[in-house]
mmCIF file with all atom_site columns, C-alpha atoms in Angstrom:
data_model
loop_
_atom_site.group_PDB
_atom_site.id
_atom_site.type_symbol
_atom_site.label_atom_id
_atom_site.label_alt_id
_atom_site.label_comp_id
_atom_site.label_asym_id
_atom_site.label_entity_id
_atom_site.label_seq_id
_atom_site.pdbx_PDB_ins_code
_atom_site.Cartn_x
_atom_site.Cartn_y
_atom_site.Cartn_z
_atom_site.occupancy
_atom_site.B_iso_or_equiv
_atom_site.pdbx_formal_charge
_atom_site.auth_seq_id
_atom_site.auth_comp_id
_atom_site.auth_asym_id
_atom_site.auth_atom_id
_atom_site.pdbx_PDB_model_num
ATOM 1   C CA . MET A 1 1   ? 3.022   -15.700 5.326   1.00 44.00 ? 1419 MET A CA 1
ATOM 2   C CA . THR A 1 2   ? 2.000   -17.162 1.992   1.00 44.00 ? 1420 THR A CA 1
ATOM 3   C CA . GLN A 1 3   ? 4.459   -19.044 -0.222  1.00 41.00 ? 1421 GLN A CA 1
ATOM 4   C CA . HIS A 1 4   ? 4.509   -16.316 -2.880  1.00 39.00 ? 1422 HIS A CA 1
ATOM 5   C CA . ALA A 1 5   ? 4.748   -13.549 -0.305  1.00 40.00 ? 1423 ALA A CA 1
ATOM 6   C CA . ALA A 1 6   ? 8.064   -14.893 0.943   1.00 37.00 ? 1424 ALA A CA 1
ATOM 7   C CA . HIS A 1 7   ? 9.540   -14.288 -2.516  1.00 37.00 ? 1425 HIS A CA 1
ATOM 8   C CA . ASN A 1 8   ? 8.197   -10.748 -3.008  1.00 42.00 ? 1426 ASN A CA 1
ATOM 9   C CA . LEU A 1 9   ? 10.590  -7.851  -2.614  1.00 45.00 ? 1427 LEU A CA 1
ATOM 10  C CA . THR A 1 10  ? 9.347   -5.462  0.018   1.00 47.00 ? 1428 THR A CA 1
ATOM 11  C CA . ARG A 1 11  ? 9.184   -1.850  -1.064  1.00 45.00 ? 1429 ARG A CA 1
ATOM 12  C CA . ARG A 1 12  ? 11.229  -0.950  2.006   1.00 46.00 ? 1430 ARG A CA 1
ATOM 13  C CA . GLY A 1 13  ? 13.932  -3.373  0.878   1.00 46.00 ? 1431 GLY A CA 1
ATOM 14  C CA . PHE A 1 14  ? 13.864  -1.953  -2.640  1.00 42.00 ? 1432 PHE A CA 1
ATOM 15  C CA . PHE A 1 15  ? 14.267  1.619   -1.480  1.00 43.00 ? 1433 PHE A CA 1
ATOM 16  C CA . ALA A 1 16  ? 16.838  0.724   1.177   1.00 42.00 ? 1434 ALA A CA 1
ATOM 17  C CA . SER A 1 17  ? 18.947  -0.990  -1.454  1.00 38.00 ? 1435 SER A CA 1
ATOM 18  C CA . THR A 1 18  ? 18.734  2.034   -3.766  1.00 37.00 ? 1436 THR A CA 1
ATOM 19  C CA . GLY A 1 19  ? 19.645  4.533   -1.084  1.00 38.00 ? 1437 GLY A CA 1
ATOM 20  C CA . ALA A 1 20  ? 16.218  6.156   -1.028  1.00 41.00 ? 1438 ALA A CA 1
ATOM 21  C CA . ALA A 1 21  ? 15.443  4.746   2.409   1.00 35.00 ? 1439 ALA A CA 1
ATOM 22  C CA . ALA A 1 22  ? 17.044  7.708   4.102   1.00 32.00 ? 1440 ALA A CA 1
ATOM 23  C CA . PHE A 1 23  ? 14.350  9.895   2.567   1.00 34.00 ? 1441 PHE A CA 1
ATOM 24  C CA . THR A 1 24  ? 11.406  7.665   3.304   1.00 32.00 ? 1442 THR A CA 1
ATOM 25  C CA . VAL A 1 25  ? 9.137   7.208   6.184   1.00 32.00 ? 1443 VAL A CA 1
ATOM 26  C CA . ALA A 1 26  ? 6.457   3.240   6.361   1.00 33.00 ? 1444 ALA A CA 1
ATOM 27  C CA . SER A 1 27  ? 4.863   0.544   8.876   1.00 33.00 ? 1445 SER A CA 1
ATOM 28  C CA . SER A 1 28  ? 4.846   -3.003  10.091  1.00 34.00 ? 1446 SER A CA 1
ATOM 29  C CA . PRO A 1 29  ? 3.959   -5.698  7.569   1.00 37.00 ? 1447 PRO A CA 1
ATOM 30  C CA . ALA A 1 30  ? 2.477   -8.364  9.792   1.00 36.00 ? 1448 ALA A CA 1
ATOM 31  C CA . SER A 1 31  ? 0.619   -5.962  12.039  1.00 36.00 ? 1449 SER A CA 1
ATOM 32  C CA . ALA A 1 32  ? -1.470  -3.912  9.610   1.00 38.00 ? 1450 ALA A CA 1
ATOM 33  C CA . SER A 1 33  ? -4.630  -4.405  11.679  1.00 38.00 ? 1451 SER A CA 1
ATOM 34  C CA . VAL A 1 34  ? -2.782  -4.016  14.969  1.00 39.00 ? 1452 VAL A CA 1
ATOM 35  C CA . ALA A 1 35  ? -0.599  -0.990  14.164  1.00 40.00 ? 1453 ALA A CA 1
ATOM 36  C CA . ALA A 1 36  ? -3.298  1.647   14.058  1.00 38.00 ? 1454 ALA A CA 1
ATOM 37  C CA . GLY A 1 37  ? -5.258  0.187   16.959  1.00 42.00 ? 1455 GLY A CA 1
ATOM 38  C CA . SER A 1 38  ? -2.355  -0.459  19.294  1.00 46.00 ? 1456 SER A CA 1
ATOM 39  C CA . ALA A 1 39  ? -1.924  3.175   20.330  1.00 46.00 ? 1457 ALA A CA 1
ATOM 40  C CA . SER A 1 40  ? -5.612  3.895   20.768  1.00 60.00 ? 1458 SER A CA 1
ATOM 41  C CA . ASP A 1 41  ? -9.044  2.332   20.872  1.00 71.00 ? 1459 ASP A CA 1
ATOM 42  C CA . PHE A 1 42  ? -9.533  2.816   17.127  1.00 79.00 ? 1460 PHE A CA 1
ATOM 43  C CA . LYS A 1 43  ? -11.932 0.256   15.632  1.00 89.00 ? 1461 LYS A CA 1
ATOM 44  C CA . TYR A 1 44  ? -12.045 -0.520  11.929  1.00 94.00 ? 1462 TYR A CA 1
ATOM 45  C CA . GLU A 1 45  ? -15.482 -0.507  10.326  1.00 96.00 ? 1463 GLU A CA 1
ATOM 46  C CA . VAL A 1 46  ? -14.721 -3.659  8.314   1.00 97.00 ? 1464 VAL A CA 1
ATOM 47  C CA . VAL A 1 47  ? -13.370 -6.639  10.247  1.00 96.00 ? 1465 VAL A CA 1
ATOM 48  C CA . ARG A 1 48  ? -12.988 -10.171 8.868   1.00 97.00 ? 1466 ARG A CA 1
ATOM 49  C CA . THR A 1 49  ? -11.367 -13.423 9.889   1.00 97.00 ? 1467 THR A CA 1
ATOM 50  C CA . ILE A 1 50  ? -8.120  -14.484 8.236   1.00 97.00 ? 1468 ILE A CA 1
ATOM 51  C CA . ASP A 1 51  ? -10.021 -17.057 6.152   1.00 97.00 ? 1469 ASP A CA 1
ATOM 52  C CA . GLU A 1 52  ? -12.584 -14.472 5.043   1.00 98.00 ? 1470 GLU A CA 1
ATOM 53  C CA . TRP A 1 53  ? -9.827  -12.031 4.004   1.00 98.00 ? 1471 TRP A CA 1
ATOM 54  C CA . TYR A 1 54  ? -7.939  -14.743 2.105   1.00 97.00 ? 1472 TYR A CA 1
ATOM 55  C CA . THR A 1 55  ? -11.081 -15.919 0.306   1.00 97.00 ? 1473 THR A CA 1
ATOM 56  C CA . GLN A 1 56  ? -12.003 -12.367 -0.716  1.00 97.00 ? 1474 GLN A CA 1
ATOM 57  C CA . LEU A 1 57  ? -8.543  -11.163 -1.706  1.00 98.00 ? 1475 LEU A CA 1
ATOM 58  C CA . GLY A 1 58  ? -6.725  -14.187 -3.095  1.00 97.00 ? 1476 GLY A CA 1
ATOM 59  C CA . GLU A 1 59  ? -3.077  -15.027 -2.450  1.00 97.00 ? 1477 GLU A CA 1
ATOM 60  C CA . GLN A 1 60  ? -1.252  -11.971 -3.843  1.00 96.00 ? 1478 GLN A CA 1
ATOM 61  C CA . SER A 1 61  ? -3.608  -9.283  -2.564  1.00 97.00 ? 1479 SER A CA 1
ATOM 62  C CA . TYR A 1 62  ? -3.793  -11.024 0.831   1.00 98.00 ? 1480 TYR A CA 1
ATOM 63  C CA . ALA A 1 63  ? 0.011   -11.031 1.104   1.00 95.00 ? 1481 ALA A CA 1
ATOM 64  C CA . VAL A 1 64  ? 0.141   -7.310  0.264   1.00 95.00 ? 1482 VAL A CA 1
ATOM 65  C CA . MET A 1 65  ? -2.900  -6.076  2.162   1.00 96.00 ? 1483 MET A CA 1
ATOM 66  C CA . ARG A 1 66  ? -2.964  -8.246  5.260   1.00 96.00 ? 1484 ARG A CA 1
ATOM 67  C CA . GLU A 1 67  ? 0.702   -9.274  5.651   1.00 92.00 ? 1485 GLU A CA 1
ATOM 68  C CA . GLY A 1 68  ? 2.285   -6.027  4.407   1.00 89.00 ? 1486 GLY A CA 1
ATOM 69  C CA . PHE A 1 69  ? 4.287   -7.423  1.512   1.00 89.00 ? 1487 PHE A CA 1
ATOM 70  C CA . THR A 1 70  ? 4.949   -5.492  -1.675  1.00 89.00 ? 1488 THR A CA 1
ATOM 71  C CA . GLU A 1 71  ? 4.034   -6.674  -5.144  1.00 93.00 ? 1489 GLU A CA 1
ATOM 72  C CA . ALA A 1 72  ? 6.762   -7.135  -7.724  1.00 93.00 ? 1490 ALA A CA 1
ATOM 73  C CA . ARG A 1 73  ? 7.617   -4.039  -9.788  1.00 94.00 ? 1491 ARG A CA 1
ATOM 74  C CA . LYS A 1 74  ? 5.362   -3.563  -12.801 1.00 96.00 ? 1492 LYS A CA 1
ATOM 75  C CA . SER A 1 75  ? 3.297   -6.649  -11.896 1.00 96.00 ? 1493 SER A CA 1
ATOM 76  C CA . SER A 1 76  ? 0.052   -4.661  -11.751 1.00 96.00 ? 1494 SER A CA 1
ATOM 77  C CA . PRO A 1 77  ? -1.306  -2.985  -14.879 1.00 96.00 ? 1495 PRO A CA 1
ATOM 78  C CA . LEU A 1 78  ? -2.496  -0.114  -12.655 1.00 97.00 ? 1496 LEU A CA 1
ATOM 79  C CA . TRP A 1 79  ? 1.003   1.386   -12.411 1.00 95.00 ? 1497 TRP A CA 1
ATOM 80  C CA . GLU A 1 80  ? 0.688   2.726   -15.971 1.00 95.00 ? 1498 GLU A CA 1
ATOM 81  C CA . GLU A 1 81  ? -3.107  3.260   -16.056 1.00 96.00 ? 1499 GLU A CA 1
ATOM 82  C CA . THR A 1 82  ? -3.855  6.734   -17.490 1.00 96.00 ? 1500 THR A CA 1
ATOM 83  C CA . ARG A 1 83  ? -7.643  6.833   -17.778 1.00 97.00 ? 1501 ARG A CA 1
ATOM 84  C CA . ALA A 1 84  ? -9.763  9.103   -15.594 1.00 97.00 ? 1502 ALA A CA 1
ATOM 85  C CA . GLY A 1 85  ? -11.411 7.237   -12.762 1.00 98.00 ? 1503 GLY A CA 1
ATOM 86  C CA . THR A 1 86  ? -11.265 6.237   -9.123  1.00 98.00 ? 1504 THR A CA 1
ATOM 87  C CA . TYR A 1 87  ? -9.204  3.758   -7.094  1.00 98.00 ? 1505 TYR A CA 1
ATOM 88  C CA . HIS A 1 88  ? -10.906 1.782   -4.332  1.00 98.00 ? 1506 HIS A CA 1
ATOM 89  C CA . CYS A 1 89  ? -9.574  -0.440  -1.552  1.00 98.00 ? 1507 CYS A CA 1
ATOM 90  C CA . LYS A 1 90  ? -9.820  -4.055  -2.685  1.00 98.00 ? 1508 LYS A CA 1
ATOM 91  C CA . GLY A 1 91  ? -10.586 -5.047  0.923   1.00 97.00 ? 1509 GLY A CA 1
ATOM 92  C CA . CYS A 1 92  ? -13.621 -2.855  1.602   1.00 98.00 ? 1510 CYS A CA 1
ATOM 93  C CA . ASP A 1 93  ? -14.359 -0.782  -1.527  1.00 98.00 ? 1511 ASP A CA 1
ATOM 94  C CA . LEU A 1 94  ? -13.543 2.583   0.097   1.00 98.00 ? 1512 LEU A CA 1
ATOM 95  C CA . HIS A 1 95  ? -12.666 5.267   -2.479  1.00 98.00 ? 1513 HIS A CA 1
ATOM 96  C CA . ASN A 1 96  ? -9.010  5.938   -1.539  1.00 98.00 ? 1514 ASN A CA 1
ATOM 97  C CA . TYR A 1 97  ? -7.534  7.715   -4.577  1.00 98.00 ? 1515 TYR A CA 1
ATOM 98  C CA . ASP A 1 98  ? -8.581  9.645   -7.650  1.00 98.00 ? 1516 ASP A CA 1
ATOM 99  C CA . ALA A 1 99  ? -6.872  9.473   -11.048 1.00 98.00 ? 1517 ALA A CA 1
ATOM 100 C CA . SER A 1 100 ? -6.582  13.271  -11.102 1.00 97.00 ? 1518 SER A CA 1
ATOM 101 C CA . PHE A 1 101 ? -3.865  12.976  -8.405  1.00 98.00 ? 1519 PHE A CA 1
ATOM 102 C CA . LYS A 1 102 ? -2.051  10.068  -10.052 1.00 98.00 ? 1520 LYS A CA 1
ATOM 103 C CA . VAL A 1 103 ? 1.576   10.437  -11.090 1.00 96.00 ? 1521 VAL A CA 1
ATOM 104 C CA . ILE A 1 104 ? 3.007   8.028   -13.677 1.00 94.00 ? 1522 ILE A CA 1
ATOM 105 C CA . LEU A 1 105 ? 6.605   7.108   -12.847 1.00 94.00 ? 1523 LEU A CA 1
ATOM 106 C CA . ASP A 1 106 ? 8.637   4.311   -14.406 1.00 94.00 ? 1524 ASP A CA 1
ATOM 107 C CA . LYS A 1 107 ? 9.197   2.715   -10.986 1.00 93.00 ? 1525 LYS A CA 1
ATOM 108 C CA . GLY A 1 108 ? 6.556   -0.003  -11.299 1.00 92.00 ? 1526 GLY A CA 1
ATOM 109 C CA . TRP A 1 109 ? 4.052   0.970   -8.599  1.00 95.00 ? 1527 TRP A CA 1
ATOM 110 C CA . VAL A 1 110 ? 1.032   3.268   -8.500  1.00 97.00 ? 1528 VAL A CA 1
ATOM 111 C CA . PHE A 1 111 ? 1.849   6.814   -7.302  1.00 97.00 ? 1529 PHE A CA 1
ATOM 112 C CA . PHE A 1 112 ? -0.519  9.530   -6.101  1.00 98.00 ? 1530 PHE A CA 1
ATOM 113 C CA . GLU A 1 113 ? 0.080   13.055  -4.847  1.00 97.00 ? 1531 GLU A CA 1
ATOM 114 C CA . HIS A 1 114 ? -2.847  12.798  -2.399  1.00 97.00 ? 1532 HIS A CA 1
ATOM 115 C CA . SER A 1 115 ? -5.428  10.373  -1.077  1.00 98.00 ? 1533 SER A CA 1
ATOM 116 C CA . GLN A 1 116 ? -9.134  11.132  -0.789  1.00 97.00 ? 1534 GLN A CA 1
ATOM 117 C CA . SER A 1 117 ? -9.988  12.991  2.423   1.00 96.00 ? 1535 SER A CA 1
ATOM 118 C CA . ASP A 1 118 ? -10.337 10.710  5.439   1.00 95.00 ? 1536 ASP A CA 1
ATOM 119 C CA . SER A 1 119 ? -9.645  7.563   3.425   1.00 97.00 ? 1537 SER A CA 1
ATOM 120 C CA . VAL A 1 120 ? -6.225  6.460   4.682   1.00 97.00 ? 1538 VAL A CA 1
ATOM 121 C CA . LEU A 1 121 ? -4.373  6.136   7.969   1.00 95.00 ? 1539 LEU A CA 1
ATOM 122 C CA . THR A 1 122 ? -0.651  5.888   8.483   1.00 93.00 ? 1540 THR A CA 1
ATOM 123 C CA . ALA A 1 123 ? 1.434   3.824   10.865  1.00 90.00 ? 1541 ALA A CA 1
ATOM 124 C CA . ILE A 1 124 ? 5.070   4.068   11.859  1.00 82.00 ? 1542 ILE A CA 1
ATOM 125 C CA . ASP A 1 125 ? 7.460   1.174   11.415  1.00 71.00 ? 1543 ASP A CA 1
ATOM 126 C CA . GLY A 1 126 ? 10.878  1.081   13.025  1.00 61.00 ? 1544 GLY A CA 1
ATOM 127 C CA . PRO A 1 127 ? 14.165  0.001   11.451  1.00 61.00 ? 1545 PRO A CA 1
ATOM 128 C CA . VAL A 1 128 ? 14.696  -3.576  10.353  1.00 51.00 ? 1546 VAL A CA 1
ATOM 129 C CA . PRO A 1 129 ? 18.446  -4.322  10.104  1.00 55.00 ? 1547 PRO A CA 1
ATOM 130 C CA . GLU A 1 130 ? 18.075  -7.018  7.457   1.00 49.00 ? 1548 GLU A CA 1
ATOM 131 C CA . TYR A 1 131 ? 16.846  -4.348  5.015   1.00 48.00 ? 1549 TYR A CA 1
ATOM 132 C CA . GLY A 1 132 ? 20.289  -2.725  5.112   1.00 53.00 ? 1550 GLY A CA 1
ATOM 133 C CA . ALA A 1 133 ? 21.391  0.937   5.097   1.00 54.00 ? 1551 ALA A CA 1
ATOM 134 C CA . MET A 1 134 ? 18.951  2.224   7.718   1.00 55.00 ? 1552 MET A CA 1
ATOM 135 C CA . ALA A 1 135 ? 19.931  4.324   10.706  1.00 58.00 ? 1553 ALA A CA 1
ATOM 136 C CA . GLU A 1 136 ? 18.970  2.932   14.092  1.00 62.00 ? 1554 GLU A CA 1
ATOM 137 C CA . ASP A 1 137 ? 16.294  5.605   14.475  1.00 64.00 ? 1555 ASP A CA 1
ATOM 138 C CA . ALA A 1 138 ? 15.020  5.465   10.869  1.00 69.00 ? 1556 ALA A CA 1
ATOM 139 C CA . ALA A 1 139 ? 11.326  4.930   10.321  1.00 75.00 ? 1557 ALA A CA 1
ATOM 140 C CA . PHE A 1 140 ? 8.939   4.462   7.428   1.00 81.00 ? 1558 PHE A CA 1
ATOM 141 C CA . THR A 1 141 ? 5.342   5.620   7.044   1.00 90.00 ? 1559 THR A CA 1
ATOM 142 C CA . GLU A 1 142 ? 3.024   2.899   5.828   1.00 92.00 ? 1560 GLU A CA 1
ATOM 143 C CA . VAL A 1 143 ? -0.387  3.728   4.331   1.00 96.00 ? 1561 VAL A CA 1
ATOM 144 C CA . HIS A 1 144 ? -3.459  1.739   5.435   1.00 96.00 ? 1562 HIS A CA 1
ATOM 145 C CA . CYS A 1 145 ? -7.093  1.914   4.390   1.00 98.00 ? 1563 CYS A CA 1
ATOM 146 C CA . ARG A 1 146 ? -9.028  3.835   7.031   1.00 97.00 ? 1564 ARG A CA 1
ATOM 147 C CA . ARG A 1 147 ? -12.081 1.574   6.817   1.00 97.00 ? 1565 ARG A CA 1
ATOM 148 C CA . CYS A 1 148 ? -10.499 -1.908  6.970   1.00 97.00 ? 1566 CYS A CA 1
ATOM 149 C CA . GLY A 1 149 ? -6.873  -1.328  7.999   1.00 96.00 ? 1567 GLY A CA 1
ATOM 150 C CA . SER A 1 150 ? -5.441  -3.053  4.954   1.00 97.00 ? 1568 SER A CA 1
ATOM 151 C CA . HIS A 1 151 ? -1.884  -2.168  3.910   1.00 95.00 ? 1569 HIS A CA 1
ATOM 152 C CA . LEU A 1 152 ? -1.951  -0.156  0.681   1.00 97.00 ? 1570 LEU A CA 1
ATOM 153 C CA . GLY A 1 153 ? 1.648   1.045   0.385   1.00 93.00 ? 1571 GLY A CA 1
ATOM 154 C CA . HIS A 1 154 ? 3.952   3.759   1.727   1.00 90.00 ? 1572 HIS A CA 1
ATOM 155 C CA . LEU A 1 155 ? 4.568   7.490   1.767   1.00 92.00 ? 1573 LEU A CA 1
ATOM 156 C CA . LEU A 1 156 ? 7.912   8.110   0.077   1.00 89.00 ? 1574 LEU A CA 1
ATOM 157 C CA . ILE A 1 157 ? 9.921   10.990  -1.263  1.00 89.00 ? 1575 ILE A CA 1
ATOM 158 C CA . ILE A 1 158 ? 10.419  10.213  -4.941  1.00 90.00 ? 1576 ILE A CA 1
ATOM 159 C CA . GLU A 1 159 ? 12.197  12.633  -7.256  1.00 89.00 ? 1577 GLU A CA 1
ATOM 160 C CA . GLY A 1 160 ? 11.783  15.396  -4.669  1.00 92.00 ? 1578 GLY A CA 1
ATOM 161 C CA . ALA A 1 161 ? 8.048   14.928  -4.090  1.00 94.00 ? 1579 ALA A CA 1
ATOM 162 C CA . MET A 1 162 ? 6.208   13.222  -1.215  1.00 96.00 ? 1580 MET A CA 1
ATOM 163 C CA . LEU A 1 163 ? 4.047   10.600  -2.921  1.00 96.00 ? 1581 LEU A CA 1
ATOM 164 C CA . HIS A 1 164 ? 1.766   7.746   -1.949  1.00 97.00 ? 1582 HIS A CA 1
ATOM 165 C CA . CYS A 1 165 ? 3.519   4.695   -3.426  1.00 95.00 ? 1583 CYS A CA 1
ATOM 166 C CA . ILE A 1 166 ? 0.690   2.156   -3.609  1.00 97.00 ? 1584 ILE A CA 1
ATOM 167 C CA . ASN A 1 167 ? 0.489   -1.520  -4.563  1.00 96.00 ? 1585 ASN A CA 1
ATOM 168 C CA . GLY A 1 168 ? -1.845  -2.134  -7.493  1.00 97.00 ? 1586 GLY A CA 1
ATOM 169 C CA . ALA A 1 169 ? -2.792  -5.436  -5.807  1.00 98.00 ? 1587 ALA A CA 1
ATOM 170 C CA . SER A 1 170 ? -4.507  -3.429  -3.059  1.00 98.00 ? 1588 SER A CA 1
ATOM 171 C CA . LEU A 1 171 ? -6.714  -1.392  -5.408  1.00 98.00 ? 1589 LEU A CA 1
ATOM 172 C CA . ASP A 1 172 ? -9.674  -1.794  -7.714  1.00 98.00 ? 1590 ASP A CA 1
ATOM 173 C CA . PHE A 1 173 ? -9.794  0.775   -10.540 1.00 98.00 ? 1591 PHE A CA 1
ATOM 174 C CA . ARG A 1 174 ? -13.093 2.122   -11.845 1.00 98.00 ? 1592 ARG A CA 1
ATOM 175 C CA . PRO A 1 175 ? -12.767 4.083   -15.083 1.00 97.00 ? 1593 PRO A CA 1
ATOM 176 C CA . GLU A 1 176 ? -14.877 7.191   -15.448 1.00 95.00 ? 1594 GLU A CA 1
ATOM 177 C CA . ALA A 1 177 ? -17.994 6.615   -17.561 1.00 88.00 ? 1595 ALA A CA 1
ATOM 178 C CA . ALA A 1 178 ? -17.536 7.968   -21.082 1.00 75.00 ? 1596 ALA A CA 1
#
């Protein structure tokens, strides 16, 4: 865990503390590359060493994408980005989301109604008592990039809609050419 990562609020902790955890479903922070492969023989197309990931991503994106932490609310300018364009995984450049499915909410993270076809995988994470108000059998659904296994965010029910709640630190935005 990086120094800054230890101070970041996890999205699970945020939603557990606001009571929304009962409506959410996300996966294991430290095991992003293990979670999807542990139940099968799934192999990611992009595999790097820890040092290679850290060098490519930098401290904050590494903490989010490889250790499963959540960026601070409103810390990424992408949460309020309104231009047409595409969102790509910062770890492997896979086109994960399109601006046409983006939903702007004053929550401080990037929300989408849908991902691009075959661009994300999900993993299940069990309850963690230190996050508070979670039933013993509660679970979260965490979203990972299909190509490199990097943690992108979570699937959550927000204001009655199932949305992809994604960390801006895990994405590169490419505006549509004018």
